[in-house]
Amino acid sequence: MLKPHHRLHLHLFFLFLHLPFSLSATSPADIAALKSFKAAIDPSTIRPSSCLGSWDFSSDPCLTPRTTHFICGLTCSPDSTRVVSITLDSAGYSGTLTPLVSKLTQLVLLDLGQNSFHGTIPLSLSSLSLLQSLSLRYNSFSGPLPSSIATLTSLQDLDLSGNLLSGPLPNTLFSLSHLTRLDLSFNKFSGNLPKLPPNLLEIAIKANSLSGPIVKTSFIGLTRLETVELSANSFTGVLQSWFFQLPGLQQINLSNNSLSGVEIWKPNRGYSSGLVAVDLGFNKIEGYLPVSLLGFPALASLSLRYNRLRGTIPLELCKKGTIKRLYLDGNYLTGTPPAGFFPGVGKESPVAGSFGDNCLRGCPPKSQLCLPSQKPMSVCKQVYGGKRHG
Ligand SMILES: *[C@@H]1O[C@H](CO)[C@@H](O)[C@H](O)[C@H]1NC(C)=O
Ligand SMILES: *[C@@H]1O[C@H](CO)[C@@H](O)[C@H](O)[C@H]1NC(C)=O
């Protein structure tokens, strides 16, 4: 006869015996989806020591502890029934992303970064309604960004940088209402910038073929936007004042485009703005130096190098103590640069940067700031029509 507490122990013993099985019955649909996921990858690129190498379907994917199979690359829900994330290692997998990945309906995170996936982004991805983070960065995906992506309303982080994606950006993009980070850099996207998702903190679409002007309708309601990295595209037109007044803005890089001008209202005294860095180098900006930028209290880095600016370097620029990096080289600036930039032997200039390759007179050739040397007189005379300036 067993004493009651022994019977309890025996009971627990049987319970534990069953535990691994009852707690790790991965849903059959998820198992099927994982099998198709692996089957779409060229087996010759799956090394035994890699994550996918350990995906051995002779045992249950969510079964713990995972010491010999499914060692890495995926995580399951706490009750071990559903796959909630796939984070592949960068092991050089080559293959396509199966449309059946959409059967993993509890997926929150999908990261296939830095492999050799190719083919298009499957339309079916749009049914992963819980997906919060999608990274396909640095693969060889091609074709368009499907406009159905807009149905991924849980998405917070979308990184498709470093692929071969092309065509216009879908104008449904703004529906991604939880998106805070968007990186589409180093692709072949073309066309205009569409209306952007309202909660973005960071947008990077560097080195694509986007064109047209930067218009207010794209940025309406983006009050939290901090970082704009749109360099190396083909944007044209005049960058207008509203852009600099986006309230969250800290860093702007629009270098290497074809902007023809900047228009900035002079901010009122006591204007609060966290704008720290502005890079508008390598454009076709005409006119005078936009001194209104000096009204931005935190500005520390300004590049307007290699544009078509004329006129003098104003004294205020030297007086503004916050500026530590100032690149104005490669323009047609004239006159004598403010003496405050050149405090004399043994003392450091208040800024790093360059005033070189302009039409300046009296830029002390011993100062780093004055390198490279100024443009030949003949070029400057042509630009200023032989008139003396400054
Ligand atoms: C802006 O982007 C260009 C290349 O696209 C880069 O060379 C430059 O350093 C960036 N500017 C800043 C201030 O980081
Ligand atoms: C400008 O962007 C183009 C295209 O991305 C690139 O080839 C070129 O090197 C860039 N030039 C500069 C000065 O950054």
Short mmCIF file of C-alpha atoms and ligand atoms in Angstrom, two decimals:
data_model
loop_
_atom_site.label_atom_id
_atom_site.label_comp_id
_atom_site.label_asym_id
_atom_site.label_seq_id
_atom_site.Cartn_x
_atom_site.Cartn_y
_atom_site.Cartn_z
CA MET A 1 0.00 0.00 0.00
CA LEU A 2 1.49 3.40 -0.96
CA LYS A 3 1.22 6.24 1.46
CA PRO A 4 -0.67 9.22 0.04
CA HIS A 5 2.46 11.36 -0.38
CA HIS A 6 4.16 8.54 -2.24
CA ARG A 7 1.22 8.31 -4.50
CA LEU A 8 1.57 12.04 -5.16
CA HIS A 9 5.22 11.55 -6.06
CA LEU A 10 4.37 8.77 -8.42
CA HIS A 11 1.75 10.98 -9.95
CA LEU A 12 4.27 13.79 -10.44
CA PHE A 13 6.73 11.31 -11.86
CA PHE A 14 4.29 10.34 -14.58
CA LEU A 15 3.44 13.95 -15.18
CA PHE A 16 7.10 14.82 -15.73
CA LEU A 17 7.53 11.82 -17.94
CA HIS A 18 4.87 13.25 -20.18
CA LEU A 19 5.99 16.85 -19.89
CA PRO A 20 8.42 17.00 -22.78
CA PHE A 21 5.80 15.65 -25.14
CA SER A 22 2.82 17.61 -23.90
CA LEU A 23 4.86 20.86 -23.87
CA SER A 24 6.41 20.51 -27.29
CA ALA A 25 3.81 19.58 -29.77
CA THR A 26 4.71 22.08 -32.46
CA SER A 27 1.63 22.69 -34.56
CA PRO A 28 1.69 20.49 -37.69
CA ALA A 29 1.13 23.54 -39.88
CA ASP A 30 4.24 25.18 -38.43
CA ILE A 31 6.28 22.01 -38.97
CA ALA A 32 5.14 21.85 -42.58
CA ALA A 33 6.05 25.51 -43.08
CA LEU A 34 9.51 25.01 -41.56
CA LYS A 35 10.07 22.03 -43.86
CA SER A 36 9.19 24.10 -46.94
CA PHE A 37 11.36 26.92 -45.64
CA LYS A 38 14.36 24.62 -45.48
CA ALA A 39 13.49 22.89 -48.74
CA ALA A 40 13.66 26.21 -50.61
CA ILE A 41 17.32 26.55 -49.70
CA ASP A 42 20.05 24.95 -51.78
CA PRO A 43 21.21 21.98 -49.63
CA SER A 44 24.78 22.44 -50.79
CA THR A 45 24.82 25.78 -48.94
CA ILE A 46 23.65 24.28 -45.65
CA ARG A 47 26.71 23.39 -43.62
CA PRO A 48 26.22 20.77 -40.90
CA SER A 49 27.53 23.20 -38.27
CA SER A 50 25.05 25.93 -39.25
CA CYS A 51 21.66 26.58 -37.70
CA LEU A 52 19.78 25.13 -40.63
CA GLY A 53 22.11 22.14 -40.52
CA SER A 54 20.59 21.32 -37.15
CA TRP A 55 17.01 21.55 -38.42
CA ASP A 56 16.43 17.80 -38.41
CA PHE A 57 12.77 16.94 -38.72
CA SER A 58 13.13 13.52 -37.13
CA SER A 59 12.32 15.36 -33.90
CA ASP A 60 9.92 18.10 -32.90
CA PRO A 61 11.22 21.63 -33.68
CA CYS A 62 10.09 23.17 -30.39
CA LEU A 63 11.13 20.20 -28.26
CA THR A 64 13.44 21.26 -25.42
CA PRO A 65 16.21 21.01 -24.52
CA ARG A 66 17.60 21.51 -28.00
CA THR A 67 21.04 19.97 -27.84
CA THR A 68 21.27 18.08 -31.11
CA HIS A 69 18.51 19.43 -33.34
CA PHE A 70 17.03 22.89 -33.98
CA ILE A 71 19.91 24.27 -31.95
CA CYS A 72 19.50 27.77 -33.32
CA GLY A 73 17.68 29.86 -35.91
CA LEU A 74 14.24 29.69 -34.37
CA THR A 75 12.37 30.26 -31.14
CA CYS A 76 8.98 28.96 -30.06
CA SER A 77 6.12 30.22 -27.93
CA PRO A 78 6.39 29.46 -24.17
CA ASP A 79 4.01 26.51 -24.57
CA SER A 80 6.25 25.16 -27.36
CA THR A 81 3.45 24.90 -29.86
CA ARG A 82 4.18 27.75 -32.24
CA VAL A 83 7.22 29.22 -33.94
CA VAL A 84 7.52 32.92 -33.01
CA SER A 85 10.84 33.87 -34.55
CA ILE A 86 13.25 32.85 -37.26
CA THR A 87 16.67 34.48 -36.97
CA LEU A 88 19.02 32.72 -39.33
CA ASP A 89 22.75 32.85 -38.91
CA SER A 90 24.75 34.45 -41.72
CA ALA A 91 26.06 31.10 -42.93
CA GLY A 92 25.91 31.76 -46.67
CA TYR A 93 22.55 30.11 -47.32
CA SER A 94 21.45 30.46 -50.90
CA GLY A 95 17.86 29.96 -51.97
CA THR A 96 14.46 31.56 -52.13
CA LEU A 97 12.05 32.50 -49.37
CA THR A 98 9.11 30.11 -49.62
CA PRO A 99 5.64 31.72 -49.79
CA LEU A 100 4.61 29.08 -47.25
CA VAL A 101 6.50 31.02 -44.57
CA SER A 102 3.13 32.80 -44.22
CA LYS A 103 1.75 29.67 -42.52
CA LEU A 104 3.85 30.57 -39.48
CA THR A 105 1.06 32.84 -38.37
CA GLN A 106 2.51 33.55 -34.91
CA LEU A 107 5.79 34.83 -36.32
CA VAL A 108 6.92 38.05 -34.66
CA LEU A 109 10.47 38.24 -35.97
CA LEU A 110 11.94 37.17 -39.31
CA ASP A 111 15.62 37.85 -39.94
CA LEU A 112 17.46 36.31 -42.88
CA GLY A 113 20.15 39.02 -43.01
CA GLN A 114 23.53 38.61 -44.71
CA ASN A 115 22.93 35.46 -46.72
CA SER A 116 22.35 34.82 -50.41
CA PHE A 117 18.59 34.59 -50.70
CA HIS A 118 17.34 35.58 -54.12
CA GLY A 119 14.03 35.81 -55.96
CA THR A 120 11.17 38.07 -55.02
CA ILE A 121 9.68 38.94 -51.63
CA PRO A 122 6.63 36.65 -51.45
CA LEU A 123 3.28 38.47 -51.44
CA SER A 124 2.04 36.04 -48.83
CA LEU A 125 4.32 37.65 -46.21
CA SER A 126 1.59 40.24 -45.85
CA SER A 127 -0.57 37.78 -43.92
CA LEU A 128 1.92 37.63 -41.03
CA SER A 129 -0.15 40.07 -39.04
CA LEU A 130 1.91 39.76 -35.83
CA LEU A 131 5.25 40.41 -37.49
CA GLN A 132 7.11 43.20 -35.69
CA SER A 133 10.51 42.97 -37.26
CA LEU A 134 11.47 41.95 -40.79
CA SER A 135 15.08 41.95 -41.91
CA LEU A 136 16.16 40.66 -45.30
CA ARG A 137 19.22 42.90 -45.30
CA TYR A 138 22.20 42.11 -47.48
CA ASN A 139 20.83 39.32 -49.63
CA SER A 140 19.98 39.32 -53.35
CA PHE A 141 16.23 39.76 -53.29
CA SER A 142 14.95 41.40 -56.45
CA GLY A 143 11.68 42.68 -57.88
CA PRO A 144 9.35 45.14 -56.21
CA LEU A 145 8.47 45.84 -52.60
CA PRO A 146 4.91 44.45 -52.68
CA SER A 147 2.29 47.07 -51.82
CA SER A 148 0.55 44.43 -49.68
CA ILE A 149 3.41 44.99 -47.19
CA ALA A 150 1.13 47.73 -45.86
CA THR A 151 -1.06 45.12 -44.18
CA LEU A 152 1.77 44.31 -41.74
CA THR A 153 0.38 46.76 -39.23
CA SER A 154 2.40 45.36 -36.30
CA LEU A 155 5.67 46.01 -38.08
CA GLN A 156 8.09 48.22 -36.15
CA ASP A 157 11.34 47.58 -37.94
CA LEU A 158 11.75 46.95 -41.68
CA ASP A 159 15.25 46.46 -43.04
CA LEU A 160 15.60 45.48 -46.69
CA SER A 161 18.91 47.25 -47.27
CA GLY A 162 21.56 45.83 -49.57
CA ASN A 163 19.39 43.93 -52.05
CA LEU A 164 18.42 44.38 -55.69
CA LEU A 165 14.88 45.57 -55.10
CA SER A 166 13.53 47.90 -57.76
CA GLY A 167 10.53 49.80 -58.99
CA PRO A 168 8.61 52.51 -57.17
CA LEU A 169 8.05 52.47 -53.41
CA PRO A 170 4.44 51.46 -52.76
CA ASN A 171 2.20 54.39 -51.88
CA THR A 172 0.53 52.22 -49.24
CA LEU A 173 3.69 52.46 -47.13
CA PHE A 174 2.18 55.07 -44.78
CA SER A 175 -0.26 52.43 -43.43
CA LEU A 176 2.59 50.86 -41.46
CA SER A 177 1.47 52.80 -38.45
CA HIS A 178 3.80 51.16 -35.93
CA LEU A 179 6.90 51.38 -38.08
CA THR A 180 9.69 53.29 -36.34
CA ARG A 181 12.68 52.23 -38.41
CA LEU A 182 12.80 51.85 -42.20
CA ASP A 183 16.00 50.97 -44.05
CA LEU A 184 15.84 50.45 -47.80
CA SER A 185 19.37 51.66 -48.53
CA PHE A 186 21.50 50.18 -51.31
CA ASN A 187 18.73 48.94 -53.60
CA LYS A 188 17.47 50.11 -56.98
CA PHE A 189 14.23 51.77 -55.99
CA SER A 190 13.11 54.56 -58.31
CA GLY A 191 10.33 57.11 -58.57
CA ASN A 192 9.21 59.66 -55.98
CA LEU A 193 9.23 59.41 -52.22
CA PRO A 194 5.69 58.35 -51.22
CA LYS A 195 3.78 59.39 -48.10
CA LEU A 196 5.74 57.95 -45.19
CA PRO A 197 4.59 56.06 -42.09
CA PRO A 198 3.74 58.56 -39.33
CA ASN A 199 5.67 57.06 -36.42
CA LEU A 200 9.06 56.79 -38.08
CA LEU A 201 12.08 57.72 -36.00
CA GLU A 202 14.60 56.77 -38.64
CA ILE A 203 14.42 56.58 -42.41
CA ALA A 204 17.31 55.43 -44.57
CA ILE A 205 16.96 55.04 -48.33
CA LYS A 206 20.55 55.84 -49.17
CA ALA A 207 22.00 54.94 -52.58
CA ASN A 208 18.91 54.23 -54.66
CA SER A 209 17.50 56.02 -57.71
CA LEU A 210 14.73 58.04 -56.12
CA SER A 211 13.92 61.29 -57.88
CA GLY A 212 11.64 64.30 -57.84
CA PRO A 213 11.43 66.94 -55.14
CA ILE A 214 11.25 66.33 -51.38
CA VAL A 215 7.63 67.27 -50.74
CA LYS A 216 5.69 68.02 -47.59
CA THR A 217 3.00 65.41 -48.30
CA SER A 218 5.61 62.66 -47.81
CA PHE A 219 6.43 63.90 -44.32
CA ILE A 220 3.04 65.01 -43.01
CA GLY A 221 2.56 64.05 -39.36
CA LEU A 222 6.08 62.68 -38.89
CA THR A 223 6.57 64.48 -35.61
CA ARG A 224 8.96 61.91 -34.16
CA LEU A 225 11.32 61.66 -37.12
CA GLU A 226 14.95 62.02 -35.94
CA THR A 227 17.17 60.75 -38.72
CA VAL A 228 16.81 61.24 -42.47
CA GLU A 229 19.40 59.45 -44.60
CA LEU A 230 18.49 59.95 -48.25
CA SER A 231 21.94 60.56 -49.69
CA ALA A 232 23.04 59.28 -53.10
CA ASN A 233 19.74 59.48 -54.96
CA SER A 234 18.52 61.88 -57.66
CA PHE A 235 16.27 64.22 -55.70
CA THR A 236 15.78 67.61 -57.32
CA GLY A 237 14.16 70.94 -56.52
CA VAL A 238 14.39 73.27 -53.56
CA LEU A 239 14.51 71.86 -50.05
CA GLN A 240 11.98 73.97 -48.22
CA SER A 241 11.65 75.40 -44.76
CA TRP A 242 8.99 72.99 -43.47
CA PHE A 243 11.53 70.19 -43.75
CA PHE A 244 13.94 71.75 -41.25
CA GLN A 245 11.06 72.35 -38.90
CA LEU A 246 10.05 68.73 -38.46
CA PRO A 247 10.08 68.85 -34.66
CA GLY A 248 12.07 65.68 -33.90
CA LEU A 249 14.78 66.16 -36.49
CA GLN A 250 18.39 65.57 -35.40
CA GLN A 251 20.32 64.43 -38.47
CA ILE A 252 19.84 65.03 -42.16
CA ASN A 253 21.90 63.52 -44.93
CA LEU A 254 20.80 64.53 -48.39
CA SER A 255 24.27 64.65 -49.87
CA ASN A 256 24.91 63.48 -53.40
CA ASN A 257 21.56 64.41 -54.94
CA SER A 258 20.60 67.13 -57.42
CA LEU A 259 18.93 69.63 -55.13
CA SER A 260 19.02 73.13 -56.60
CA GLY A 261 18.37 75.19 -53.49
CA VAL A 262 17.57 75.41 -49.79
CA GLU A 263 15.06 77.71 -48.22
CA ILE A 264 15.12 78.10 -44.47
CA TRP A 265 13.08 80.58 -42.47
CA LYS A 266 15.08 82.26 -39.81
CA PRO A 267 13.98 80.62 -36.57
CA ASN A 268 12.82 82.90 -33.74
CA ARG A 269 15.08 83.53 -30.79
CA GLY A 270 14.79 80.71 -28.29
CA TYR A 271 13.69 78.30 -31.06
CA SER A 272 13.98 74.79 -29.76
CA SER A 273 15.30 72.16 -32.15
CA GLY A 274 17.54 69.15 -31.70
CA LEU A 275 18.98 69.41 -35.20
CA VAL A 276 22.66 68.49 -34.85
CA ALA A 277 23.95 67.53 -38.29
CA VAL A 278 23.07 68.64 -41.81
CA ASP A 279 24.85 67.21 -44.85
CA LEU A 280 23.80 68.77 -48.17
CA GLY A 281 27.11 68.26 -49.92
CA PHE A 282 27.45 67.23 -53.58
CA ASN A 283 24.22 68.82 -54.82
CA LYS A 284 23.59 71.75 -57.17
CA ILE A 285 22.54 74.25 -54.55
CA GLU A 286 22.70 77.84 -55.74
CA GLY A 287 22.52 81.12 -53.89
CA TYR A 288 24.12 82.32 -50.67
CA LEU A 289 25.03 80.28 -47.60
CA PRO A 290 21.76 79.58 -45.76
CA VAL A 291 22.67 81.52 -42.61
CA SER A 292 19.21 80.85 -41.11
CA LEU A 293 20.63 77.45 -40.15
CA LEU A 294 22.59 79.33 -37.50
CA GLY A 295 19.29 79.84 -35.68
CA PHE A 296 19.23 76.12 -34.89
CA PRO A 297 20.65 76.03 -31.37
CA ALA A 298 22.26 72.56 -31.41
CA LEU A 299 23.79 72.55 -34.90
CA ALA A 300 27.25 71.01 -34.66
CA SER A 301 28.00 69.69 -38.14
CA LEU A 302 27.26 71.38 -41.46
CA SER A 303 28.33 70.32 -44.92
CA LEU A 304 27.48 72.25 -48.05
CA ARG A 305 30.57 71.12 -49.91
CA TYR A 306 30.56 70.86 -53.70
CA ASN A 307 27.56 72.97 -54.51
CA ARG A 308 27.24 76.26 -56.38
CA LEU A 309 27.15 78.67 -53.48
CA ARG A 310 28.30 82.25 -53.87
CA GLY A 311 28.84 85.21 -51.61
CA THR A 312 30.91 85.46 -48.44
CA ILE A 313 31.37 83.33 -45.34
CA PRO A 314 29.43 85.34 -42.76
CA LEU A 315 30.95 86.32 -39.44
CA GLU A 316 28.01 84.73 -37.54
CA LEU A 317 29.19 81.32 -38.72
CA CYS A 318 32.41 81.79 -36.81
CA LYS A 319 30.68 83.17 -33.74
CA LYS A 320 28.31 80.24 -33.44
CA GLY A 321 30.12 78.18 -30.85
CA THR A 322 28.22 74.93 -31.36
CA ILE A 323 29.57 74.28 -34.89
CA LYS A 324 32.50 71.91 -34.78
CA ARG A 325 32.49 70.57 -38.35
CA LEU A 326 32.10 72.92 -41.27
CA TYR A 327 32.61 71.82 -44.87
CA LEU A 328 32.15 74.57 -47.43
CA ASP A 329 34.75 73.46 -49.97
CA GLY A 330 34.02 73.20 -53.68
CA ASN A 331 31.79 76.26 -54.06
CA TYR A 332 32.27 79.80 -55.40
CA LEU A 333 32.50 81.54 -52.04
CA THR A 334 34.32 84.81 -52.20
CA GLY A 335 35.72 87.53 -49.94
CA THR A 336 37.90 86.94 -46.92
CA PRO A 337 36.90 84.24 -44.42
CA PRO A 338 36.36 85.55 -40.86
CA ALA A 339 39.64 85.82 -38.94
CA GLY A 340 38.16 84.00 -35.94
CA PHE A 341 38.56 80.71 -37.80
CA PHE A 342 42.34 81.19 -37.76
CA PRO A 343 43.42 81.87 -34.18
CA GLY A 344 47.16 81.79 -35.01
CA VAL A 345 50.12 79.55 -34.35
CA GLY A 346 49.76 76.95 -31.64
CA LYS A 347 46.03 77.51 -31.25
CA GLU A 348 43.37 75.23 -32.63
CA SER A 349 40.73 76.47 -35.01
CA PRO A 350 37.24 76.35 -33.50
CA VAL A 351 36.10 74.10 -36.37
CA ALA A 352 37.32 71.14 -38.44
CA GLY A 353 36.45 71.14 -42.10
CA SER A 354 37.37 72.88 -45.31
CA PHE A 355 36.98 76.20 -47.11
CA GLY A 356 39.15 75.03 -50.01
CA ASP A 357 38.37 75.07 -53.72
CA ASN A 358 36.43 78.33 -53.57
CA CYS A 359 37.12 81.89 -54.73
CA LEU A 360 38.31 83.16 -51.34
CA ARG A 361 41.05 85.70 -50.85
CA GLY A 362 43.30 85.75 -47.83
CA CYS A 363 42.55 82.21 -46.64
CA PRO A 364 45.80 81.50 -44.72
CA PRO A 365 47.41 78.73 -46.79
CA LYS A 366 49.01 77.27 -43.66
CA SER A 367 45.63 76.54 -42.15
CA GLN A 368 44.17 73.05 -42.69
CA LEU A 369 40.85 74.79 -43.29
CA CYS A 370 42.17 76.39 -46.47
CA LEU A 371 43.05 73.13 -48.18
CA PRO A 372 42.75 72.31 -51.01
CA SER A 373 43.83 75.54 -52.69
CA GLN A 374 41.37 78.06 -54.14
CA LYS A 375 39.99 77.94 -57.67
CA PRO A 376 41.95 79.63 -60.44
CA MET A 377 41.14 83.32 -60.82
CA SER A 378 39.84 82.70 -64.36
CA VAL A 379 37.11 80.33 -63.11
CA CYS A 380 36.03 82.78 -60.43
CA LYS A 381 36.00 85.70 -62.85
CA GLN A 382 33.75 83.75 -65.16
CA VAL A 383 31.27 82.99 -62.37
CA TYR A 384 31.21 86.54 -61.06
CA GLY A 385 31.20 88.11 -64.49
CA GLY A 386 34.47 89.89 -63.81
CA LYS A 387 32.86 91.89 -60.95
CA ARG A 388 34.64 92.14 -57.61
CA HIS A 389 32.75 90.62 -54.72
CA GLY A 390 33.02 90.55 -50.94
C1 LIG B 1 26.28 61.46 -45.87
O1 LIG B 1 26.30 60.40 -46.80
C2 LIG B 1 27.49 60.32 -47.58
C3 LIG B 1 27.41 59.17 -48.57
O2 LIG B 1 26.18 58.89 -49.06
C4 LIG B 1 28.68 60.11 -46.68
O3 LIG B 1 29.86 60.08 -47.45
C5 LIG B 1 28.75 61.23 -45.65
O4 LIG B 1 29.80 61.00 -44.75
C6 LIG B 1 27.45 61.34 -44.88
N1 LIG B 1 27.49 62.53 -44.03
C7 LIG B 1 27.58 62.48 -42.70
C8 LIG B 1 27.61 63.79 -41.98
O5 LIG B 1 27.61 61.43 -42.07
C1 LIG B 2 27.09 59.57 -55.42
O1 LIG B 2 26.22 58.47 -55.57
C2 LIG B 2 26.54 57.63 -56.65
C3 LIG B 2 25.43 56.63 -56.78
O2 LIG B 2 25.10 56.02 -55.59
C4 LIG B 2 27.90 57.01 -56.38
O3 LIG B 2 28.27 56.17 -57.44
C5 LIG B 2 28.94 58.11 -56.21
O4 LIG B 2 30.19 57.56 -55.84
C6 LIG B 2 28.50 59.09 -55.14
N1 LIG B 2 29.41 60.23 -55.12
C7 LIG B 2 29.79 60.81 -54.00
C8 LIG B 2 30.69 62.01 -54.16
O5 LIG B 2 29.47 60.42 -52.87
#
